[in-house]
Amino acid sequence: MEIMPNPQVMLVVFIVFMVTMFMLNKFVFQPLFAYMDQREQKVTSDLELVTREDNELQRIENEIHEILSHAKTQAFTAKEEQVEEAKKSAGAKVERMQNENREKMDAFMAKLQESRDSMKNELRANIGDIESLLAAKIKHI
């Protein structure tokens, strides 16, 4: 048994194939390609959006870093000013207290000198009485 190609069947098969390809192209491939193009555009637009947002985020981070650096500098400056002011205030207070203590010490030394001088004078005035008491004590021993 020999198989012979039939041109009519071949023509019908070719026509059916072409109609099938046309229908597949119209109802499957074109919508699929359109969907793939839309998907690619959406991915591209999302990527651009992410890039813009990333740039915005980087700008905001830089701005935050700049603000924090400025704030740290201001805080350090304010702290240094407060420390200097406190040192000056404490230095003035210490100097005032030292002056007061010097005045008190001078007054105490003057009073002590007066007391010493008055005791010397008193001892000189009473030296005769002390000598007689001492002689009496020695005789008694």
XYZ file of N, CA, C and O in Angstrom:
564
model
N 0.829 -1.166 0.000
C 0.000 0.000 0.000
C 0.882 1.241 0.000
O 1.769 1.383 0.819
N 0.582 2.018 -0.892
C 1.384 3.187 -1.130
C 0.585 4.424 -0.789
O -0.579 4.522 -1.152
N 1.283 5.363 -0.107
C 0.580 6.586 0.269
C 0.963 7.645 -0.755
O 2.126 7.940 -0.971
N -0.070 8.229 -1.286
C 0.119 9.257 -2.297
C -0.426 10.561 -1.755
O -1.531 10.598 -1.219
N 0.298 11.625 -1.897
C -0.226 12.904 -1.422
C -1.366 13.364 -2.304
O -1.277 13.334 -3.521
N -2.384 13.804 -1.625
C -3.567 14.318 -2.324
C -3.469 15.830 -2.285
O -3.479 16.450 -1.221
N -3.426 16.495 -3.431
C -3.278 17.947 -3.442
C -4.467 18.644 -2.836
O -4.313 19.705 -2.205
N -5.644 18.138 -2.944
C -6.828 18.783 -2.374
C -6.754 18.743 -0.845
O -7.051 19.731 -0.161
N -6.341 17.598 -0.297
C -6.241 17.485 1.166
C -5.122 18.411 1.646
O -5.248 19.078 2.684
N -4.076 18.462 0.893
C -2.978 19.331 1.284
C -3.411 20.790 1.269
O -3.054 21.563 2.157
N -4.206 21.173 0.284
C -4.713 22.533 0.215
C -5.628 22.825 1.387
O -5.547 23.889 2.008
N -6.490 21.901 1.734
C -7.410 22.082 2.872
C -6.605 22.173 4.159
O -6.872 23.032 5.017
N -5.619 21.305 4.321
C -4.797 21.346 5.538
C -4.054 22.682 5.612
O -3.967 23.315 6.680
N -3.529 23.167 4.470
C -2.832 24.445 4.444
C -3.783 25.578 4.805
O -3.433 26.467 5.584
N -4.973 25.589 4.266
C -5.962 26.632 4.562
C -6.349 26.576 6.027
O -6.427 27.608 6.707
N -6.596 25.375 6.558
C -6.945 25.239 7.981
C -5.772 25.728 8.834
O -5.971 26.431 9.834
N -4.550 25.392 8.456
C -3.365 25.857 9.200
C -3.283 27.371 9.184
O -3.024 28.004 10.218
N -3.497 27.988 8.031
C -3.428 29.441 7.921
C -4.533 30.108 8.727
O -4.296 31.116 9.393
N -5.735 29.574 8.693
C -6.850 30.124 9.471
C -6.537 29.977 10.956
O -6.756 30.903 11.760
N -6.003 28.820 11.328
C -5.645 28.600 12.741
C -4.567 29.591 13.163
O -4.643 30.182 14.248
N -3.553 29.798 12.340
C -2.492 30.753 12.666
C -3.047 32.173 12.755
O -2.667 32.937 13.650
N -3.944 32.535 11.826
C -4.561 33.856 11.865
C -5.349 34.030 13.159
O -5.257 35.065 13.818
N -6.140 33.033 13.529
C -6.964 33.108 14.743
C -6.068 33.149 15.999
O -6.345 33.912 16.929
N -5.032 32.304 16.001
C -4.108 32.328 17.143
C -3.431 33.697 17.246
O -3.286 34.245 18.342
N -3.018 34.237 16.107
C -2.374 35.546 16.103
C -3.335 36.607 16.633
O -2.954 37.439 17.447
N -4.563 36.595 16.161
C -5.531 37.618 16.524
C -5.987 37.477 17.973
O -6.085 38.471 18.697
N -6.267 36.284 18.455
C -6.873 36.108 19.771
C -5.899 35.678 20.866
O -6.213 35.775 22.044
N -4.709 35.200 20.511
C -3.776 34.754 21.551
C -2.488 35.580 21.531
O -2.120 36.185 22.536
N -1.789 35.586 20.393
C -0.463 36.194 20.364
C -0.499 37.709 20.513
O 0.283 38.288 21.275
N -1.391 38.400 19.802
C -1.440 39.865 19.919
C -1.819 40.299 21.338
O -1.166 41.195 21.893
N -2.872 39.710 21.973
C -3.143 40.097 23.366
C -1.987 39.739 24.300
O -1.676 40.490 25.226
N -1.319 38.617 24.056
C -0.194 38.219 24.882
C 0.966 39.210 24.730
O 1.555 39.644 25.724
N 1.274 39.594 23.480
C 2.324 40.589 23.251
C 1.943 41.945 23.849
O 2.787 42.642 24.417
N 0.661 42.311 23.725
C 0.204 43.582 24.304
C 0.354 43.537 25.824
O 0.823 44.510 26.442
N -0.028 42.416 26.436
C 0.113 42.267 27.894
C 1.583 42.321 28.286
O 1.934 42.960 29.291
N 2.454 41.670 27.515
C 3.884 41.680 27.822
C 4.457 43.090 27.689
O 5.276 43.520 28.521
N 4.007 43.846 26.686
C 4.455 45.238 26.532
C 3.980 46.091 27.705
O 4.744 46.914 28.243
N 2.702 45.900 28.109
C 2.177 46.646 29.256
C 2.971 46.302 30.513
O 3.313 47.180 31.309
N 3.257 45.038 30.676
C 4.005 44.587 31.854
C 5.413 45.194 31.842
O 5.909 45.656 32.875
N 6.045 45.225 30.706
C 7.380 45.807 30.593
C 7.344 47.307 30.893
O 8.208 47.835 31.591
N 6.316 48.001 30.378
C 6.174 49.431 30.663
C 5.935 49.658 32.156
O 6.485 50.590 32.747
N 5.120 48.811 32.771
C 4.838 48.947 34.194
C 6.109 48.707 35.009
O 6.415 49.450 35.953
N 6.881 47.686 34.650
C 8.133 47.419 35.349
C 9.088 48.592 35.179
O 9.746 49.037 36.133
N 9.191 49.140 33.977
C 10.066 50.277 33.719
C 9.626 51.497 34.537
O 10.452 52.171 35.157
N 8.322 51.761 34.543
C 7.833 52.923 35.309
C 8.033 52.709 36.806
O 8.400 53.648 37.526
N 7.832 51.462 37.278
C 8.077 51.179 38.694
C 9.551 51.331 39.039
O 9.900 51.853 40.105
N 10.417 50.915 38.142
C 11.849 51.060 38.355
C 12.249 52.535 38.393
O 13.052 52.947 39.247
N 11.690 53.337 37.502
C 11.954 54.775 37.518
C 11.447 55.404 38.809
O 12.127 56.250 39.405
N 10.266 54.976 39.253
C 9.700 55.491 40.500
C 10.598 55.120 41.680
O 10.878 55.960 42.548
N 11.064 53.882 41.699
C 11.951 53.452 42.784
C 13.247 54.247 42.749
O 13.757 54.669 43.792
N 13.782 54.491 41.557
C 15.014 55.274 41.432
C 14.798 56.699 41.937
O 15.624 57.228 42.691
N 13.679 57.305 41.553
C 13.381 58.672 42.025
C 13.216 58.690 43.542
O 13.739 59.576 44.220
N 12.481 57.698 44.067
C 12.278 57.657 45.516
C 13.585 57.388 46.246
O 13.822 57.924 47.324
N 14.451 56.558 45.645
C 15.755 56.298 46.243
C 16.592 57.572 46.266
O 17.250 57.880 47.269
N 16.549 58.333 45.180
C 17.266 59.615 45.140
C 16.702 60.585 46.169
O 17.456 61.294 46.839
N 15.389 60.610 46.286
C 14.740 61.478 47.279
C 15.128 61.052 48.692
O 15.422 61.888 49.550
N 15.137 59.742 48.906
C 15.530 59.222 50.214
C 16.979 59.582 50.523
O 17.297 59.992 51.652
N 17.843 59.475 49.558
C 19.252 59.837 49.747
C 19.385 61.324 50.048
O 20.155 61.718 50.926
N 18.616 62.153 49.347
C 18.642 63.598 49.602
C 18.169 63.895 51.022
O 18.763 64.703 51.744
N 17.094 63.217 51.438
C 16.560 63.428 52.788
C 17.568 62.964 53.834
O 17.769 63.636 54.849
N 18.221 61.812 53.598
C 19.236 61.338 54.533
C 20.386 62.329 54.634
O 20.893 62.588 55.726
N 20.807 62.879 53.506
C 21.878 63.885 53.523
C 21.440 65.118 54.293
O 22.225 65.699 55.059
N 20.209 65.531 54.091
C 19.679 66.692 54.805
C 19.625 66.418 56.307
O 19.990 67.276 57.113
N 19.188 65.214 56.673
C 19.140 64.842 58.089
C 20.543 64.850 58.680
O 20.761 65.364 59.782
N 21.492 64.284 57.937
C 22.878 64.264 58.414
C 23.407 65.688 58.601
O 24.070 65.991 59.601
N 23.095 66.559 57.660
C 23.539 67.951 57.751
C 22.902 68.639 58.959
O 23.583 69.350 59.702
N 21.616 68.408 59.162
C 20.918 69.023 60.302
C 21.503 68.506 61.617
O 21.734 69.281 62.556
N 21.746 67.190 61.686
C 22.320 66.629 62.907
C 23.721 67.169 63.163
O 24.069 67.474 64.313
N 24.517 67.290 62.122
C 25.865 67.842 62.283
C 25.798 69.278 62.788
O 26.537 69.665 63.699
N 24.894 70.038 62.208
C 24.728 71.436 62.638
C 24.260 71.486 64.094
O 24.762 72.303 64.884
N 23.316 70.619 64.441
C 22.805 70.592 65.817
C 23.905 70.188 66.794
O 24.021 70.758 67.887
N 24.722 69.197 66.420
C 25.825 68.781 67.294
C 26.810 69.923 67.484
O 27.292 70.150 68.596
N 27.098 70.637 66.404
C 28.024 71.766 66.491
C 27.468 72.841 67.414
O 28.186 73.379 68.265
N 26.178 73.138 67.245
C 25.556 74.147 68.108
C 25.552 73.689 69.560
O 25.806 74.488 70.471
N 25.251 72.408 69.787
C 25.229 71.891 71.157
C 26.619 71.967 71.776
O 26.767 72.348 72.944
N 27.638 71.604 70.994
C 29.007 71.667 71.497
C 29.392 73.097 71.827
O 29.985 73.375 72.866
N 29.037 74.021 70.942
C 29.339 75.438 71.173
C 28.627 75.949 72.421
O 29.227 76.635 73.255
N 27.332 75.604 72.535
C 26.571 76.040 73.711
C 27.169 75.450 74.983
O 27.275 76.129 76.013
N 27.577 74.186 74.920
C 28.171 73.533 76.084
C 29.466 74.230 76.474
O 29.704 74.491 77.660
N 30.302 74.519 75.476
C 31.568 75.199 75.747
C 31.330 76.581 76.359
O 32.026 76.983 77.287
N 30.329 77.294 75.831
C 30.012 78.613 76.379
C 29.567 78.495 77.840
O 29.976 79.287 78.690
N 28.729 77.498 78.114
C 28.249 77.295 79.484
C 29.404 76.931 80.412
O 29.468 77.392 81.549
N 30.316 76.079 79.920
C 31.464 75.683 80.736
C 32.334 76.901 81.031
O 32.765 77.106 82.179
N 32.593 77.706 80.007
C 33.413 78.907 80.205
C 32.739 79.867 81.185
O 33.398 80.441 82.056
N 31.445 80.033 81.021
C 30.707 80.925 81.928
C 30.759 80.396 83.358
O 30.955 81.161 84.308
N 30.603 79.077 83.510
C 30.656 78.477 84.846
C 32.055 78.626 85.443
O 32.201 78.900 86.645
N 33.100 78.444 84.596
C 34.469 78.611 85.088
C 34.705 80.040 85.552
O 35.306 80.271 86.603
N 34.236 81.011 84.752
C 34.408 82.418 85.133
C 33.668 82.713 86.432
O 34.194 83.378 87.321
N 32.446 82.214 86.542
C 31.646 82.441 87.744
C 32.319 81.809 88.961
O 32.422 82.428 90.021
N 32.789 80.552 88.777
C 33.446 79.870 89.888
C 34.750 80.578 90.249
O 35.083 80.717 91.435
N 35.501 81.018 89.235
C 36.754 81.734 89.493
C 36.503 83.024 90.264
O 37.233 83.339 91.209
N 35.472 83.751 89.865
C 35.142 84.998 90.565
C 34.727 84.703 92.006
O 35.118 85.415 92.940
N 33.959 83.647 92.185
C 33.504 83.286 93.530
C 34.689 82.864 94.390
O 34.791 83.260 95.563
N 35.601 82.065 93.822
C 36.792 81.633 94.569
C 37.641 82.842 94.937
O 38.118 82.957 96.073
N 37.829 83.760 93.997
C 38.632 84.950 94.269
C 37.986 85.803 95.367
O 38.679 86.289 96.265
N 36.665 85.941 95.296
C 35.958 86.711 96.326
C 36.117 86.044 97.700
O 36.395 86.715 98.699
N 35.997 84.722 97.719
C 36.132 84.007 98.990
C 37.566 84.119 99.518
O 37.779 84.274 100.727
N 38.555 84.033 98.597
C 39.949 84.183 99.023
C 40.187 85.573 99.598
O 40.878 85.710 100.620
N 39.626 86.587 98.969
C 39.770 87.953 99.498
C 39.131 88.076 100.869
O 39.709 88.693 101.777
N 37.936 87.483 101.024
C 37.270 87.526 102.328
C 38.109 86.798 103.375
O 38.270 87.290 104.504
N 38.660 85.651 102.983
C 39.483 84.890 103.934
C 40.755 85.648 104.279
O 41.212 85.607 105.433
N 41.362 86.337 103.286
C 42.545 87.144 103.580
C 42.208 88.256 104.577
O 42.974 88.510 105.511
N 41.068 88.908 104.340
C 40.646 89.975 105.253
C 40.413 89.420 106.659
O 40.846 90.023 107.649
N 39.762 88.268 106.717
C 39.521 87.652 108.040
C 40.840 87.255 108.695
O 41.027 87.439 109.904
N 41.757 86.696 107.849
C 43.053 86.284 108.378
C 43.838 87.500 108.864
O 44.460 87.458 109.934
N 43.819 88.592 108.097
C 44.511 89.818 108.511
C 43.915 90.356 109.808
O 44.659 90.771 110.718
N 42.578 90.333 109.887
C 41.933 90.812 111.113
C 42.292 89.911 112.288
O 42.585 90.396 113.394
N 42.315 88.589 112.040
C 42.669 87.646 113.109
C 44.112 87.849 113.548
O 44.410 87.833 114.740
N 45.024 88.031 112.559
C 46.436 88.249 112.891
C 46.614 89.548 113.679
O 47.403 89.604 114.630
N 45.896 90.584 113.299
C 45.988 91.857 114.028
C 45.474 91.682 115.456
O 46.092 92.159 116.418
N 44.368 90.964 115.591
C 43.797 90.718 116.926
C 44.757 89.854 117.741
O 44.958 90.087 118.944
N 45.378 88.864 117.093
C 46.328 87.994 117.767
C 47.553 88.795 118.215
O 48.056 88.610 119.336
N 48.022 89.700 117.340
C 49.162 90.557 117.696
C 48.799 91.436 118.881
O 49.605 91.594 119.808
N 47.587 92.017 118.865
C 47.146 92.850 119.995
C 47.072 92.019 121.262
O 47.509 92.453 122.334
N 46.544 90.808 121.132
C 46.412 89.927 122.291
C 47.799 89.568 122.824
O 48.030 89.557 124.033
N 48.744 89.273 121.921
C 50.111 88.934 122.318
C 50.764 90.118 123.028
O 51.412 89.961 124.076
N 50.588 91.302 122.431
C 51.177 92.492 123.048
C 50.577 92.765 124.423
O 51.295 93.094 125.374
N 49.258 92.587 124.530
C 48.627 92.849 125.836
C 49.056 91.798 126.851
O 49.280 92.118 128.034
N 49.249 90.546 126.416
C 49.706 89.500 127.336
C 51.147 89.770 127.775
O 51.506 89.560 128.941
N 51.998 90.252 126.837
C 53.379 90.593 127.183
C 53.401 91.700 128.233
O 54.143 91.636 129.222
N 52.575 92.712 127.964
C 52.520 93.833 128.906
C 52.008 93.374 130.261
O 52.515 93.800 131.310
N 51.050 92.508 130.239
C 50.476 91.992 131.489
C 51.511 91.152 132.240
O 51.646 91.264 133.465
N 52.263 90.319 131.476
C 53.311 89.515 132.106
C 54.421 90.407 132.664
O 54.958 90.153 133.755
N 54.787 91.454 131.950
C 55.823 92.375 132.428
C 55.360 93.082 133.705
O 56.151 93.318 134.627
N 54.073 93.421 133.688
C 53.549 94.116 134.866
C 53.479 93.176 136.069
O 53.712 93.585 137.209
N 53.212 91.927 135.806
C 53.048 90.963 136.897
C 54.306 90.119 137.128
O 54.265 89.158 137.897
N 55.433 90.450 136.520
C 56.642 89.645 136.653
C 57.133 89.622 138.095
O 57.647 88.613 138.565
N 56.959 90.740 138.775
C 57.393 90.786 140.183
C 56.561 89.842 141.021
O 57.095 89.120 141.870
N 55.290 89.811 140.819
C 54.409 88.913 141.567
C 54.730 87.468 141.241
O 54.745 86.600 142.135
N 55.032 87.191 139.981
C 55.329 85.824 139.559
C 56.648 85.376 140.182
O 56.773 84.241 140.652
N 57.644 86.286 140.228
C 58.938 85.933 140.827
C 58.780 85.612 142.304
O 59.372 84.655 142.807
N 57.994 86.404 143.010
C 57.800 86.152 144.444
C 57.040 84.855 144.663
O 57.358 84.075 145.566
N 56.076 84.562 143.841
C 55.320 83.294 143.958
C 56.235 82.114 143.650
O 56.194 81.086 144.324
N 57.080 82.285 142.636
C 58.002 81.228 142.255
C 59.026 80.985 143.375
O 59.338 79.844 143.684
N 59.510 82.044 143.974
C 60.484 81.912 145.066
C 59.834 81.234 146.260
O 60.427 80.391 146.915
N 58.576 81.569 146.512
C 57.855 80.957 147.614
C 57.655 79.486 147.361
O 57.771 78.656 148.263
N 57.404 79.138 146.160
C 57.173 77.729 145.801
C 58.494 76.958 145.950
O 58.499 75.829 146.411
N 59.604 77.568 145.524
C 60.880 76.898 145.600
C 61.262 76.691 147.063
O 61.793 75.653 147.412
N 60.999 77.679 147.919
C 61.300 77.550 149.337
C 60.459 76.454 149.965
O 60.874 75.786 150.885
N 59.317 76.344 149.491
C 58.379 75.356 150.029
C 58.816 73.944 149.669
O 58.563 72.996 150.414
N 59.521 73.755 148.670
C 59.961 72.444 148.224
C 61.164 72.052 148.970
O 61.755 71.756 149.749
